[in-house]
Amino acid sequence: MTEVQRPPLTADERGQLTGWLDLQRSFVRMKCQGLGEEDAHRKFLPTSPLMTMAGLVAHLRWNEYSWFQLNLAGVANTGQTPWTEGGHPDAEMFVDDVPIAQLLDEYDAECARSNETIAAHSLDALEQGPYAAKGEAASLRYILCHMIEETARHVGHLDIIRELLDGTTGYTSPNEDAA
């Protein structure tokens, strides 16, 4: 059984926030471990056809980018995002033709970049991106709490979809025997 590494019980605030976010991020890859392409892109929910394992990984990747690069760091959107003026609000989830391994690698790379941005800012640092211009800037502390919530919520979706796919649940990796 995969041992889940939680943040230390006595870590400081930054250590707790980043530790819990990293823990939730680790579950994303764990939930996708051993998936074939067909299962990674299988649509179970007729009312939410974009909510696939692959679609959720892509969504989480772009949320990392949006919150930490565009919003917090104020990096200019150079058009690399899937979102366009007047486009579909969930455009980042249109990934039927993208291999799950690529999506996971892109997610991991974005999380690493997010961690670099987090390390370069104080918890009180305010967003520099589009919301700052509207006078609605959030602190890094708020963003970390939100991203823990966002990632954990979608890990729950990944857990449910994975159980529907092959019965894998909880923290057990599909290639390991449950204790």
mmCIF file of N, CA and C in Angstrom, residues 79-134:
data_model
loop_
_atom_site.group_PDB
_atom_site.id
_atom_site.type_symbol
_atom_site.label_atom_id
_atom_site.label_comp_id
_atom_site.label_asym_id
_atom_site.label_seq_id
_atom_site.Cartn_x
_atom_site.Cartn_y
_atom_site.Cartn_z
ATOM 1 N N GLY A 79 -1.375 33.845 -24.850
ATOM 2 C CA GLY A 79 -2.193 33.052 -25.752
ATOM 3 C C GLY A 79 -1.985 31.559 -25.655
ATOM 4 N N GLN A 80 -1.145 31.101 -24.739
ATOM 5 C CA GLN A 80 -0.910 29.671 -24.638
ATOM 6 C C GLN A 80 -2.022 28.955 -23.868
ATOM 7 N N THR A 81 -2.876 29.690 -23.190
ATOM 8 C CA THR A 81 -3.960 29.046 -22.450
ATOM 9 C C THR A 81 -5.049 28.592 -23.411
ATOM 10 N N PRO A 82 -5.872 27.643 -22.977
ATOM 11 C CA PRO A 82 -6.961 27.184 -23.842
ATOM 12 C C PRO A 82 -8.142 28.150 -23.875
ATOM 13 N N TRP A 83 -8.130 29.155 -23.017
ATOM 14 C CA TRP A 83 -9.270 30.055 -22.929
ATOM 15 C C TRP A 83 -9.148 31.196 -23.930
ATOM 16 N N THR A 84 -10.232 31.475 -24.603
ATOM 17 C CA THR A 84 -10.266 32.569 -25.566
ATOM 18 C C THR A 84 -11.499 33.425 -25.312
ATOM 19 N N GLU A 85 -11.445 34.638 -25.761
ATOM 20 C CA GLU A 85 -12.592 35.547 -25.651
ATOM 21 C C GLU A 85 -13.805 34.901 -26.323
ATOM 22 N N GLY A 86 -14.858 34.724 -25.562
ATOM 23 C CA GLY A 86 -16.076 34.131 -26.100
ATOM 24 C C GLY A 86 -16.010 32.621 -26.279
ATOM 25 N N GLY A 87 -14.900 32.001 -25.870
ATOM 26 C CA GLY A 87 -14.752 30.555 -26.018
ATOM 27 C C GLY A 87 -15.481 29.790 -24.925
ATOM 28 N N HIS A 88 -15.429 28.494 -25.016
ATOM 29 C CA HIS A 88 -16.072 27.621 -24.029
ATOM 30 C C HIS A 88 -15.399 27.827 -22.666
ATOM 31 N N PRO A 89 -16.170 27.989 -21.581
ATOM 32 C CA PRO A 89 -15.570 28.248 -20.272
ATOM 33 C C PRO A 89 -14.734 27.083 -19.735
ATOM 34 N N ASP A 90 -14.951 25.887 -20.245
ATOM 35 C CA ASP A 90 -14.179 24.720 -19.812
ATOM 36 C C ASP A 90 -13.287 24.193 -20.939
ATOM 37 N N ALA A 91 -12.777 25.087 -21.755
ATOM 38 C CA ALA A 91 -11.978 24.696 -22.917
ATOM 39 C C ALA A 91 -10.764 23.861 -22.547
ATOM 40 N N GLU A 92 -10.239 24.038 -21.328
ATOM 41 C CA GLU A 92 -9.053 23.280 -20.911
ATOM 42 C C GLU A 92 -9.333 21.791 -20.791
ATOM 43 N N MET A 93 -10.611 21.421 -20.770
ATOM 44 C CA MET A 93 -10.977 20.013 -20.592
ATOM 45 C C MET A 93 -11.212 19.287 -21.917
ATOM 46 N N PHE A 94 -11.062 19.971 -23.031
ATOM 47 C CA PHE A 94 -11.182 19.343 -24.348
ATOM 48 C C PHE A 94 -9.855 18.668 -24.700
ATOM 49 N N VAL A 95 -9.645 17.470 -24.200
ATOM 50 C CA VAL A 95 -8.353 16.798 -24.350
ATOM 51 C C VAL A 95 -8.499 15.351 -24.844
ATOM 52 N N ASP A 96 -9.554 15.078 -25.606
ATOM 53 C CA ASP A 96 -9.782 13.708 -26.076
ATOM 54 C C ASP A 96 -8.599 13.139 -26.851
ATOM 55 N N ASP A 97 -7.831 13.996 -27.506
ATOM 56 C CA ASP A 97 -6.725 13.520 -28.341
ATOM 57 C C ASP A 97 -5.354 13.661 -27.674
ATOM 58 N N VAL A 98 -5.335 13.976 -26.383
ATOM 59 C CA VAL A 98 -4.067 14.170 -25.678
ATOM 60 C C VAL A 98 -3.817 12.967 -24.760
ATOM 61 N N PRO A 99 -2.676 12.302 -24.896
ATOM 62 C CA PRO A 99 -2.372 11.140 -24.047
ATOM 63 C C PRO A 99 -2.320 11.518 -22.569
ATOM 64 N N ILE A 100 -2.808 10.627 -21.723
ATOM 65 C CA ILE A 100 -2.831 10.874 -20.284
ATOM 66 C C ILE A 100 -1.416 11.089 -19.740
ATOM 67 N N ALA A 101 -0.428 10.372 -20.250
ATOM 68 C CA ALA A 101 0.951 10.556 -19.771
ATOM 69 C C ALA A 101 1.418 11.983 -20.029
ATOM 70 N N GLN A 102 1.093 12.533 -21.181
ATOM 71 C CA GLN A 102 1.466 13.914 -21.497
ATOM 72 C C GLN A 102 0.765 14.886 -20.547
ATOM 73 N N LEU A 103 -0.518 14.658 -20.303
ATOM 74 C CA LEU A 103 -1.262 15.544 -19.407
ATOM 75 C C LEU A 103 -0.684 15.514 -17.989
ATOM 76 N N LEU A 104 -0.329 14.325 -17.519
ATOM 77 C CA LEU A 104 0.263 14.206 -16.186
ATOM 78 C C LEU A 104 1.626 14.882 -16.114
ATOM 79 N N ASP A 105 2.425 14.729 -17.155
ATOM 80 C CA ASP A 105 3.738 15.391 -17.181
ATOM 81 C C ASP A 105 3.577 16.908 -17.199
ATOM 82 N N GLU A 106 2.616 17.405 -17.973
ATOM 83 C CA GLU A 106 2.360 18.843 -18.007
ATOM 84 C C GLU A 106 1.864 19.335 -16.648
ATOM 85 N N TYR A 107 1.028 18.547 -15.990
ATOM 86 C CA TYR A 107 0.541 18.905 -14.655
ATOM 87 C C TYR A 107 1.700 18.966 -13.662
ATOM 88 N N ASP A 108 2.541 17.940 -13.661
ATOM 89 C CA ASP A 108 3.694 17.931 -12.758
ATOM 90 C C ASP A 108 4.602 19.130 -13.007
ATOM 91 N N ALA A 109 4.846 19.453 -14.265
ATOM 92 C CA ALA A 109 5.707 20.592 -14.602
ATOM 93 C C ALA A 109 5.072 21.904 -14.131
ATOM 94 N N GLU A 110 3.778 22.019 -14.288
ATOM 95 C CA GLU A 110 3.098 23.244 -13.848
ATOM 96 C C GLU A 110 3.124 23.359 -12.330
ATOM 97 N N CYS A 111 2.950 22.230 -11.635
ATOM 98 C CA CYS A 111 3.026 22.250 -10.170
ATOM 99 C C CYS A 111 4.418 22.669 -9.714
ATOM 100 N N ALA A 112 5.447 22.191 -10.385
ATOM 101 C CA ALA A 112 6.818 22.587 -10.037
ATOM 102 C C ALA A 112 7.004 24.085 -10.253
ATOM 103 N N ARG A 113 6.473 24.594 -11.347
ATOM 104 C CA ARG A 113 6.577 26.032 -11.613
ATOM 105 C C ARG A 113 5.781 26.826 -10.574
ATOM 106 N N SER A 114 4.616 26.307 -10.199
ATOM 107 C CA SER A 114 3.830 26.955 -9.145
ATOM 108 C C SER A 114 4.618 27.013 -7.851
ATOM 109 N N ASN A 115 5.292 25.916 -7.506
ATOM 110 C CA ASN A 115 6.078 25.883 -6.266
ATOM 111 C C ASN A 115 7.202 26.906 -6.286
ATOM 112 N N GLU A 116 7.809 27.127 -7.441
ATOM 113 C CA GLU A 116 8.844 28.158 -7.560
ATOM 114 C C GLU A 116 8.239 29.545 -7.320
ATOM 115 N N THR A 117 7.063 29.777 -7.870
ATOM 116 C CA THR A 117 6.386 31.064 -7.679
ATOM 117 C C THR A 117 5.984 31.242 -6.230
ATOM 118 N N ILE A 118 5.465 30.191 -5.612
ATOM 119 C CA ILE A 118 5.077 30.244 -4.202
ATOM 120 C C ILE A 118 6.290 30.595 -3.342
ATOM 121 N N ALA A 119 7.412 29.942 -3.595
ATOM 122 C CA ALA A 119 8.626 30.164 -2.802
ATOM 123 C C ALA A 119 9.140 31.596 -2.933
ATOM 124 N N ALA A 120 8.847 32.238 -4.053
ATOM 125 C CA ALA A 120 9.358 33.587 -4.303
ATOM 126 C C ALA A 120 8.471 34.688 -3.720
ATOM 127 N N HIS A 121 7.369 34.318 -3.095
ATOM 128 C CA HIS A 121 6.432 35.321 -2.570
ATOM 129 C C HIS A 121 6.132 35.063 -1.095
ATOM 130 N N SER A 122 5.862 36.130 -0.375
ATOM 131 C CA SER A 122 5.407 35.979 1.014
ATOM 132 C C SER A 122 3.951 35.543 0.989
ATOM 133 N N LEU A 123 3.490 34.963 2.078
ATOM 134 C CA LEU A 123 2.093 34.543 2.155
ATOM 135 C C LEU A 123 1.146 35.732 2.069
ATOM 136 N N ASP A 124 1.623 36.919 2.397
ATOM 137 C CA ASP A 124 0.808 38.134 2.328
ATOM 138 C C ASP A 124 0.847 38.810 0.961
ATOM 139 N N ALA A 125 1.678 38.305 0.049
ATOM 140 C CA ALA A 125 1.774 38.909 -1.290
ATOM 141 C C ALA A 125 0.410 38.865 -1.968
ATOM 142 N N LEU A 126 0.086 39.943 -2.673
ATOM 143 C CA LEU A 126 -1.197 40.030 -3.372
ATOM 144 C C LEU A 126 -1.026 39.761 -4.855
ATOM 145 N N GLU A 127 -2.084 39.291 -5.447
ATOM 146 C CA GLU A 127 -2.097 39.033 -6.887
ATOM 147 C C GLU A 127 -1.686 40.280 -7.657
ATOM 148 N N GLN A 128 -0.995 40.041 -8.758
ATOM 149 C CA GLN A 128 -0.569 41.127 -9.636
ATOM 150 C C GLN A 128 -1.308 41.091 -10.974
ATOM 151 N N GLY A 129 -2.108 40.064 -11.205
ATOM 152 C CA GLY A 129 -2.771 39.848 -12.482
ATOM 153 C C GLY A 129 -4.072 40.611 -12.627
ATOM 154 N N PRO A 130 -4.973 40.078 -13.447
ATOM 155 C CA PRO A 130 -6.192 40.799 -13.820
ATOM 156 C C PRO A 130 -7.094 41.192 -12.656
ATOM 157 N N TYR A 131 -7.157 40.375 -11.599
ATOM 158 C CA TYR A 131 -8.038 40.712 -10.481
ATOM 159 C C TYR A 131 -7.489 41.874 -9.672
ATOM 160 N N ALA A 132 -6.184 42.035 -9.643
ATOM 161 C CA ALA A 132 -5.585 43.158 -8.926
ATOM 162 C C ALA A 132 -6.049 44.478 -9.537
ATOM 163 N N ALA A 133 -6.151 44.500 -10.848
ATOM 164 C CA ALA A 133 -6.589 45.717 -11.535
ATOM 165 C C ALA A 133 -8.031 46.067 -11.181
ATOM 166 N N LYS A 134 -8.816 45.078 -10.786
ATOM 167 C CA LYS A 134 -10.215 45.305 -10.406
ATOM 168 C C LYS A 134 -10.362 45.594 -8.916
#
